[in-house]
Amino acid sequence: MKIKTRFAPSPTGYLHVGGARTALYSWLYARHKQGTFVLRIEDTDPERSTSEAIEAIMDGMNWLNLDWDEGPYYQSKRLERYNSVIETMLDVGTAYRCYCSKQRLENLRATQMAKGEKPRYDGNCHDSHAHHTTDEPHVVRFRNPCKGSVIFNDQIRGSIEFSNQELDDLIIRRTDGSPTYNFCVIVDDWDMGITHVIRGEDHINNTPRQINLLKAIGAQVIPVYAHVPMILADDGKKLSKRHGAVGIMQYRDEGYLPEALLNYLVRLGWSHGNQEIFSILDMKNLFTLDAVNKSASTFNTEKLLWLNHHYINNLPSKYVATHLQWHIKQQNIDTHTGPELAKLVKLLGKRCKTLKEMAYSSRYFYEEFNEYDADASKKHLRPISRKSLELVRDKLATLISWTAENIHYVIQSTADELNVGIGKVGMPLRVAVTGTGKSPGLDVTIEVIGRSRSVARIDKALAFIAKGETHV
Ligand code: GLU
């Protein structure tokens, strides 16, 4: 059997961590089984669905590279289809019109509650409508079986049973003619030939209703269900906006690579031995539903940062540079006159956990700075450093081959000539060329900054020392 999964978000907000993980698991399962992955937008609630949210969901999917083979299908464009299935159900009697007034239902509910019973529809319109016409306001209800139970084998949680007595005669079409949520889902799952429904555990109570509905409309194949447990924040509470668990695109904004986030999400509730690093190919090869945890997982930003650092340093630097480029643009750094970004990835990778941080540290490779870090200049740009800076400047200006190795030699030989430690030469030089007291290895940094820029900056630092000013 060809496997078909779907991700079916309701477009009421951005794609958040929980949604992205559900999408990833559905996508991986399809990819693992050489199946098909469908994207379906569940936008039948016009009050809550927005086109911005649809866009945000697609942006998130695209950024994560979770490609879909079919869709996006929009439920809002399938209303005719849902209504035609409802008409057939009315014809064959698996659904019925209910003319009960709001008042009657409210009274019923109050009486049941007063008796300590679970409120449910009492089947008043179950059988005869002789005294009603279809023009009168009514809803359509599903004739749920009243005996027996629904049992399904959840691929993550095992066998689950619901008694039919617990399930109401669900409204499948409202008085205004609009089909309801659970009904649209089952018609879609049926029409689209979905074999595996992988979704959040908040949908578990919908599953028995959906199975009954699917059977009633004659679906030959009932999908296999897998309900993925929740994600908790590190304080043990359900992950929410309060914890900064906002949209997936915010992770891009904060400087994460999609590979790091995917690796993080796949491990957030799934494991394969004690392996932590999974390439996309590993995930596709290894992902199974039975290795998904039954219990909730806890979000851990430290681990996500650790993975991001790993991928910044282990993916091809040219590729990482394509993502860095976005941050460089955000920070308005003009890279036209400086080194290739891939070089910076190699140079700054060890020191940066995020690309945002890396872009921030990139500026002095491309642009002149107008100020030195106050502490660093106070400590290192002093008259005592003039001699070493002048010597280094002349040697760098005439260095035959501009390599990190030769630059290192220049710094070392200057220190030797002046009979001082290498730091006495290196630190003033570092502040002169980077404006700060911290940078990656000075030789490689100067190599990447380039000769003319480095020499000009040393001249500027010498002038700064000469003037004894705090501004360049
Ligand atoms: N639209 C539902 C949601 O966003 C998902 C429904 C499903 O997967 O069956 O929670």
Coordinates of C-alpha atoms and ligand atoms in Angstrom, one line a residue:
M1 CA 0.0 0.0 0.0
K2 CA 1.3 3.4 -0.9
I3 CA 1.6 5.6 2.2
K4 CA -0.1 9.0 2.2
T5 CA 0.2 11.4 5.1
R6 CA -0.9 15.0 5.5
F7 CA -0.2 18.1 7.5
A8 CA -3.5 19.9 8.0
P9 CA -2.9 23.2 9.9
S10 CA -5.7 25.6 10.7
P11 CA -4.4 29.0 9.6
T12 CA -5.1 30.9 12.8
G13 CA -1.5 32.0 13.4
Y14 CA 2.1 31.3 12.6
L15 CA 3.6 27.8 12.3
H16 CA 4.8 27.2 15.8
V17 CA 7.2 24.6 17.2
G18 CA 4.5 22.0 17.9
G19 CA 2.9 22.4 14.4
A20 CA 6.3 22.2 12.8
R21 CA 7.2 19.0 14.6
T22 CA 3.9 17.4 13.6
A23 CA 4.6 18.5 10.0
L24 CA 8.1 17.1 10.2
Y25 CA 6.9 13.7 11.5
S26 CA 4.2 13.4 8.8
W27 CA 6.7 14.5 6.1
L28 CA 9.4 12.1 7.4
Y29 CA 7.0 9.2 7.6
A30 CA 5.9 9.7 4.0
R31 CA 9.5 10.1 2.9
H32 CA 10.7 7.1 4.8
K33 CA 8.0 5.0 3.2
Q34 CA 8.4 6.5 -0.3
G35 CA 4.9 7.8 0.1
T36 CA 3.1 11.1 -0.6
F37 CA 2.9 14.1 1.6
V38 CA -0.1 16.4 1.4
L39 CA -0.5 19.9 2.6
R40 CA -4.1 20.9 3.5
I41 CA -5.2 24.2 4.9
E42 CA -8.1 23.8 7.2
D43 CA -9.6 27.2 6.8
T44 CA -13.3 26.7 7.2
D45 CA -13.5 29.0 10.2
P46 CA -13.7 32.4 8.5
E47 CA -13.5 34.2 11.8
R48 CA -10.2 32.8 12.8
S49 CA -8.5 32.0 9.5
T50 CA -6.3 34.6 7.8
S51 CA -4.4 34.8 4.6
E52 CA -1.4 36.1 6.6
A53 CA -1.4 32.9 8.7
I54 CA -1.6 30.8 5.5
E55 CA 1.4 32.7 4.2
A56 CA 3.3 32.3 7.5
I57 CA 2.7 28.6 7.5
M58 CA 3.9 28.2 4.0
D59 CA 6.9 30.4 4.7
G60 CA 7.8 28.1 7.7
M61 CA 7.4 25.0 5.6
N62 CA 9.5 26.4 2.8
W63 CA 12.2 27.6 5.2
L64 CA 12.4 24.2 6.8
N65 CA 12.3 22.6 3.3
L66 CA 9.4 20.4 4.1
D67 CA 8.1 20.0 0.6
W68 CA 4.7 18.7 -0.2
D69 CA 3.7 16.5 -3.1
E70 CA 0.1 17.5 -3.2
G71 CA -1.8 20.6 -2.3
P72 CA -2.1 23.0 -0.7
Y73 CA -5.7 22.0 -0.7
Y74 CA -8.0 24.6 0.9
Q75 CA -11.1 23.4 2.8
S76 CA -12.8 26.7 2.0
K77 CA -12.8 25.7 -1.6
R78 CA -14.4 22.3 -1.0
L79 CA -17.7 23.3 0.6
E80 CA -19.8 22.0 -2.3
R81 CA -18.2 18.6 -1.9
Y82 CA -18.9 18.5 1.9
N83 CA -22.5 19.4 1.3
S84 CA -22.9 16.8 -1.4
V85 CA -21.7 14.1 1.0
I86 CA -24.1 15.5 3.7
E87 CA -27.0 15.2 1.2
T88 CA -26.1 11.6 0.5
M89 CA -25.9 10.8 4.2
L90 CA -29.3 12.4 4.7
D91 CA -30.7 10.3 1.8
V92 CA -29.3 7.0 3.2
G93 CA -30.2 7.9 6.8
T94 CA -26.7 8.1 8.3
A95 CA -27.4 11.7 9.1
Y96 CA -30.7 13.4 10.1
R97 CA -32.0 17.0 10.3
C98 CA -32.4 18.3 13.9
Y99 CA -34.9 21.1 14.5
C100 CA -34.4 21.4 18.2
S101 CA -34.4 25.0 19.3
K102 CA -31.5 26.5 21.1
Q103 CA -33.7 26.9 24.1
R104 CA -34.6 23.3 24.1
L105 CA -31.0 22.2 23.9
E106 CA -30.1 24.6 26.7
N107 CA -32.8 23.3 28.9
L108 CA -31.8 19.7 28.1
R109 CA -28.2 20.5 29.1
A110 CA -29.2 22.2 32.3
T111 CA -31.4 19.2 33.3
Q112 CA -28.7 16.7 32.6
M113 CA -26.1 18.7 34.5
A114 CA -28.4 19.1 37.5
K115 CA -28.8 15.3 37.5
G116 CA -25.0 15.0 37.4
E117 CA -25.1 13.5 33.9
K118 CA -22.8 14.2 31.1
P119 CA -24.6 16.7 28.7
R120 CA -25.4 15.1 25.4
Y121 CA -28.1 15.3 22.7
D122 CA -31.0 13.1 23.6
G123 CA -32.0 12.0 20.1
N124 CA -35.2 14.0 20.0
C125 CA -35.1 14.4 16.2
H126 CA -33.6 11.0 15.6
D127 CA -36.6 9.4 14.0
S128 CA -39.4 11.5 12.6
H129 CA -39.7 15.0 11.1
A130 CA -43.3 14.6 10.0
H131 CA -44.2 18.1 11.4
H132 CA -41.2 19.9 9.9
T133 CA -40.2 21.2 6.5
T134 CA -36.6 21.5 5.3
D135 CA -37.1 25.3 5.0
E136 CA -37.2 25.6 8.7
P137 CA -33.9 26.3 10.5
H138 CA -32.2 23.1 11.4
V139 CA -28.8 21.5 11.8
V140 CA -27.7 18.1 10.4
R141 CA -26.5 15.6 12.9
F142 CA -24.6 12.4 12.3
R143 CA -26.4 9.3 13.5
N144 CA -23.6 8.0 15.7
P145 CA -23.9 4.2 16.6
C146 CA -25.4 4.0 20.1
K147 CA -23.9 0.6 21.0
G148 CA -20.5 -0.9 21.0
S149 CA -17.3 1.0 21.0
V150 CA -14.6 2.3 18.7
I151 CA -11.2 0.8 19.1
F152 CA -8.1 2.0 17.2
N153 CA -4.5 1.1 17.4
D154 CA -2.7 4.3 17.9
Q155 CA 0.8 3.9 16.5
I156 CA 2.3 5.8 19.3
R157 CA 0.0 5.1 22.3
G158 CA -1.3 1.6 21.5
S159 CA -4.8 0.5 21.6
I160 CA -7.4 3.1 22.5
E161 CA -11.1 2.4 23.1
F162 CA -14.1 4.8 23.3
S163 CA -17.6 3.7 24.1
N164 CA -20.1 4.9 21.5
Q165 CA -22.3 5.9 24.4
E166 CA -19.8 8.6 25.2
L167 CA -20.1 10.1 21.7
D168 CA -22.9 12.5 20.8
D169 CA -24.8 12.7 17.6
L170 CA -22.3 15.2 16.2
I171 CA -23.6 18.3 14.3
I172 CA -22.1 18.0 10.8
R173 CA -23.8 21.0 9.3
R174 CA -24.8 24.2 11.2
T175 CA -28.0 26.1 10.8
D176 CA -26.2 28.5 8.4
G177 CA -25.4 25.6 6.1
S178 CA -21.7 25.4 6.9
P179 CA -20.2 22.0 7.5
T180 CA -18.3 21.5 10.8
Y181 CA -14.7 20.8 11.5
N182 CA -14.7 17.0 12.1
F183 CA -16.8 16.4 9.1
C184 CA -14.6 18.3 6.7
V185 CA -11.6 16.5 8.0
I186 CA -13.0 13.0 7.3
V187 CA -14.3 13.9 3.9
D188 CA -10.8 15.2 3.0
D189 CA -8.9 12.3 4.5
W190 CA -11.2 10.0 2.6
D191 CA -11.1 11.9 -0.8
M192 CA -7.4 12.4 -0.5
G193 CA -6.7 8.8 0.3
I194 CA -4.8 9.5 3.5
T195 CA -3.4 6.3 5.0
H196 CA -1.7 7.7 8.1
V197 CA -3.0 10.6 10.2
I198 CA -0.1 12.0 12.4
R199 CA -1.3 14.8 14.6
G200 CA -1.2 16.4 18.0
E201 CA -2.7 14.5 20.9
D202 CA -5.2 17.3 21.4
H203 CA -7.1 15.6 18.6
I204 CA -7.4 12.2 20.3
N205 CA -11.0 12.8 21.3
N206 CA -11.9 13.6 17.7
T207 CA -10.6 10.3 16.4
P208 CA -13.4 7.9 17.4
R209 CA -16.0 10.4 16.0
Q210 CA -14.0 10.6 12.8
I211 CA -13.7 6.8 12.5
N212 CA -17.5 6.4 12.9
L213 CA -18.0 9.1 10.3
L214 CA -15.6 7.5 7.9
K215 CA -17.3 4.2 8.2
A216 CA -20.7 5.8 7.7
I217 CA -19.7 7.4 4.4
G218 CA -18.3 4.1 3.2
A219 CA -14.6 4.6 3.4
Q220 CA -13.0 1.3 2.7
V221 CA -9.8 2.2 4.4
I222 CA -9.7 3.9 7.8
P223 CA -6.4 5.7 8.2
V224 CA -3.9 4.6 10.8
Y225 CA -3.7 7.2 13.6
A226 CA -0.7 8.4 15.5
H227 CA -1.1 11.1 18.2
V228 CA 2.1 12.9 19.0
P229 CA 2.4 14.1 22.7
M230 CA 2.7 17.7 23.7
I231 CA 5.8 19.9 24.0
L232 CA 6.4 21.4 27.4
A233 CA 8.6 24.4 28.2
D234 CA 11.5 24.0 30.6
D235 CA 9.2 25.1 33.5
G236 CA 7.0 22.0 32.9
K237 CA 4.1 24.1 31.6
K238 CA 2.6 23.7 28.1
L239 CA 4.9 25.5 25.6
S240 CA 3.3 28.8 24.8
K241 CA 4.0 32.3 23.6
R242 CA 5.0 33.2 27.1
H243 CA 8.0 31.0 26.7
G244 CA 9.0 32.7 23.5
A245 CA 7.7 29.7 21.5
V246 CA 6.6 31.9 18.7
G247 CA 6.6 31.1 15.0
I248 CA 9.2 29.0 13.3
M249 CA 10.4 32.1 11.3
Q250 CA 11.5 33.7 14.5
Y251 CA 14.1 30.9 14.8
R252 CA 15.4 32.0 11.4
D253 CA 15.4 35.6 12.7
E254 CA 17.3 34.6 15.7
G255 CA 20.0 33.0 13.6
Y256 CA 19.2 29.3 13.5
L257 CA 19.8 27.1 10.5
P258 CA 16.8 25.0 9.4
E259 CA 19.0 21.8 9.7
A260 CA 19.5 22.6 13.4
L261 CA 15.9 23.2 14.0
L262 CA 14.8 20.0 12.1
N263 CA 17.4 17.9 14.0
Y264 CA 16.2 19.5 17.2
L265 CA 12.5 18.8 16.4
V266 CA 13.0 15.3 15.3
R267 CA 14.7 14.4 18.6
L268 CA 12.0 16.3 20.6
G269 CA 9.9 13.2 21.1
W270 CA 11.7 10.6 19.0
S271 CA 14.9 8.8 19.4
H272 CA 17.2 6.3 17.7
G273 CA 19.5 4.8 20.2
N274 CA 21.5 7.6 21.7
Q275 CA 22.3 9.3 18.4
E276 CA 21.9 13.1 18.6
I277 CA 23.0 14.3 15.2
F278 CA 20.7 13.5 12.3
S279 CA 21.2 14.7 8.8
I280 CA 18.0 15.0 6.8
L281 CA 18.9 11.8 5.0
D282 CA 19.4 10.0 8.4
M283 CA 16.0 11.2 9.5
K284 CA 14.4 9.9 6.3
N285 CA 16.1 6.6 6.6
L286 CA 15.5 6.0 10.3
F287 CA 12.2 7.7 11.3
T288 CA 9.5 5.3 12.5
L289 CA 6.4 6.0 14.5
D290 CA 6.9 3.3 17.1
A291 CA 10.0 5.1 18.3
V292 CA 8.1 8.3 19.1
N293 CA 7.8 8.9 22.9
K294 CA 4.5 8.4 24.6
S295 CA 5.1 11.2 27.1
A296 CA 5.5 14.9 26.6
S297 CA 8.9 16.4 25.7
T298 CA 10.5 19.4 27.2
F299 CA 11.9 22.2 25.0
N300 CA 15.5 23.0 25.7
T301 CA 17.0 26.1 24.1
E302 CA 20.5 25.2 25.1
K303 CA 20.4 22.0 23.1
L304 CA 19.0 23.8 20.1
L305 CA 21.9 26.2 20.3
W306 CA 24.4 23.4 20.6
L307 CA 22.9 21.8 17.5
N308 CA 23.0 25.1 15.7
H309 CA 26.7 25.6 16.5
H310 CA 27.3 22.1 15.3
Y311 CA 25.6 22.7 11.9
I312 CA 27.3 26.1 11.4
N313 CA 30.6 24.3 11.7
N314 CA 29.8 21.1 9.9
L315 CA 27.6 22.0 6.9
P316 CA 29.5 23.3 3.8
S317 CA 30.5 26.9 4.6
K318 CA 29.2 28.0 1.2
Y319 CA 25.8 26.7 2.1
V320 CA 25.9 28.3 5.6
A321 CA 26.9 31.5 3.9
T322 CA 23.6 31.6 2.0
H323 CA 21.8 31.7 5.3
L324 CA 24.3 34.2 6.8
Q325 CA 23.6 36.4 3.8
W326 CA 20.0 37.0 5.0
H327 CA 21.3 38.2 8.4
I328 CA 23.9 40.4 6.8
K329 CA 21.2 42.1 4.8
Q330 CA 19.0 42.5 7.9
Q331 CA 21.9 44.2 9.7
N332 CA 22.5 46.4 6.6
I333 CA 26.1 45.4 6.1
D334 CA 27.4 46.1 2.6
T335 CA 29.5 43.1 1.6
H336 CA 30.5 44.3 -1.9
T337 CA 34.0 45.3 -1.0
G338 CA 35.0 42.5 1.4
P339 CA 35.7 38.8 1.7
E340 CA 33.4 36.0 0.5
L341 CA 30.9 35.2 3.2
A342 CA 32.0 31.5 3.2
K343 CA 35.4 32.6 4.5
L344 CA 33.7 34.3 7.4
V345 CA 31.7 31.2 8.2
K346 CA 34.9 29.3 8.5
L347 CA 36.6 32.0 10.5
L348 CA 33.8 32.9 12.9
G349 CA 32.0 29.5 13.2
K350 CA 33.7 28.3 16.3
R351 CA 32.8 31.5 18.2
C352 CA 29.2 31.9 17.1
K353 CA 26.2 29.9 18.1
T354 CA 23.9 31.7 15.8
L355 CA 24.1 33.4 12.4
K356 CA 22.7 36.6 13.9
E357 CA 25.7 36.7 16.2
M358 CA 27.9 35.9 13.2
A359 CA 26.5 38.7 11.1
Y360 CA 27.0 41.0 14.0
S361 CA 30.7 40.0 14.3
S362 CA 31.1 40.4 10.5
R363 CA 30.8 44.1 10.2
Y364 CA 34.4 45.1 10.6
F365 CA 35.4 42.8 7.7
Y366 CA 33.4 45.1 5.4
E367 CA 32.9 48.5 6.9
E368 CA 35.1 51.0 8.7
F369 CA 34.3 51.7 12.3
N370 CA 34.1 55.1 13.8
E371 CA 34.8 54.1 17.4
Y372 CA 37.0 51.7 19.3
D373 CA 35.7 49.6 22.1
A374 CA 36.3 51.9 25.0
D375 CA 38.0 49.5 27.4
A376 CA 40.1 47.9 24.6
S377 CA 41.4 51.2 23.3
K378 CA 42.1 52.5 26.7
K379 CA 44.2 49.5 27.5
H380 CA 45.9 48.9 24.2
L381 CA 46.0 52.0 22.0
R382 CA 48.6 53.9 24.1
P383 CA 51.8 55.6 23.2
I384 CA 53.7 52.6 24.3
S385 CA 52.2 50.6 21.5
R386 CA 53.2 53.0 18.8
K387 CA 56.5 51.4 18.0
S388 CA 55.1 47.9 17.5
L389 CA 52.2 49.2 15.4
E390 CA 54.6 51.1 13.2
L391 CA 56.8 48.1 12.7
V392 CA 53.9 45.7 12.0
R393 CA 52.4 48.2 9.6
D394 CA 55.5 48.5 7.5
K395 CA 56.0 44.7 7.4
L396 CA 52.4 44.1 6.5
A397 CA 52.5 46.8 3.8
T398 CA 55.3 45.1 2.1
L399 CA 54.6 41.4 2.8
I400 CA 55.1 39.5 -0.4
S401 CA 52.5 36.8 0.1
W402 CA 49.4 37.7 2.0
T403 CA 48.7 34.5 4.0
A404 CA 47.8 33.9 7.6
E405 CA 51.1 32.1 8.1
N406 CA 53.1 35.0 6.9
I407 CA 51.0 37.4 8.9
H408 CA 51.7 35.3 12.0
Y409 CA 55.4 35.5 11.2
V410 CA 55.2 39.3 11.0
I411 CA 53.6 39.6 14.4
Q412 CA 56.0 37.1 16.0
S413 CA 59.1 38.7 14.4
T414 CA 58.0 42.1 15.6
A415 CA 57.7 40.9 19.1
D416 CA 61.1 39.3 18.9
E417 CA 62.7 42.4 17.5
L418 CA 61.2 44.5 20.3
N419 CA 61.9 41.8 22.8
V420 CA 58.4 41.7 24.1
G421 CA 55.7 39.0 24.4
I422 CA 53.5 38.4 21.4
G423 CA 50.5 39.8 23.2
K424 CA 52.2 43.2 23.5
V425 CA 52.2 43.4 19.7
G426 CA 49.0 41.4 19.1
M427 CA 46.6 43.2 21.3
P428 CA 47.1 46.8 20.0
L429 CA 47.1 45.4 16.5
R430 CA 43.8 43.6 17.2
V431 CA 42.2 46.7 18.5
A432 CA 43.6 48.7 15.5
V433 CA 42.2 46.3 12.9
T434 CA 38.9 45.1 14.5
G435 CA 38.1 48.0 16.8
T436 CA 37.6 45.5 19.7
G437 CA 39.6 43.4 22.0
K438 CA 38.1 40.2 20.9
S439 CA 38.4 38.4 17.5
P440 CA 39.2 35.0 16.1
G441 CA 43.0 34.3 15.6
L442 CA 44.6 37.5 14.6
D443 CA 46.6 36.2 11.7
V444 CA 43.5 34.7 10.0
T445 CA 41.4 37.7 10.8
I446 CA 43.9 40.1 9.3
E447 CA 44.3 37.8 6.2
V448 CA 40.5 38.0 5.7
I449 CA 40.2 41.7 6.3
G450 CA 42.8 42.2 3.6
R451 CA 46.0 44.2 3.2
S452 CA 44.8 47.7 2.3
R453 CA 42.1 47.8 4.9
S454 CA 44.4 46.5 7.6
V455 CA 47.2 48.9 6.8
A456 CA 44.9 51.8 6.7
R457 CA 43.4 50.9 10.0
I458 CA 46.8 50.7 11.6
D459 CA 47.5 54.2 10.3
K460 CA 44.3 55.4 11.8
A461 CA 45.1 53.8 15.1
L462 CA 48.5 55.5 15.1
A463 CA 46.8 58.8 14.5
F464 CA 44.4 58.1 17.3
I465 CA 47.3 57.4 19.7
A466 CA 49.1 60.5 18.5
K467 CA 46.1 62.6 19.2
G468 CA 45.4 60.9 22.5
E469 CA 41.7 61.2 21.7
T470 CA 38.9 58.7 22.4
H471 CA 37.3 59.0 19.0
V472 CA 38.8 57.9 15.7
Ligands
GLU1 N1 -6.4 21.5 11.7 C1 -6.0 20.9 12.9 C2 -5.0 21.7 13.7 O1 -4.5 22.7 13.2 C3 -5.3 19.5 12.6 C4 -6.3 18.5 12.2 C5 -5.8 17.2 11.9 O2 -4.6 17.0 11.8 O3 -6.6 16.3 11.8 O4 -4.9 21.5 14.8

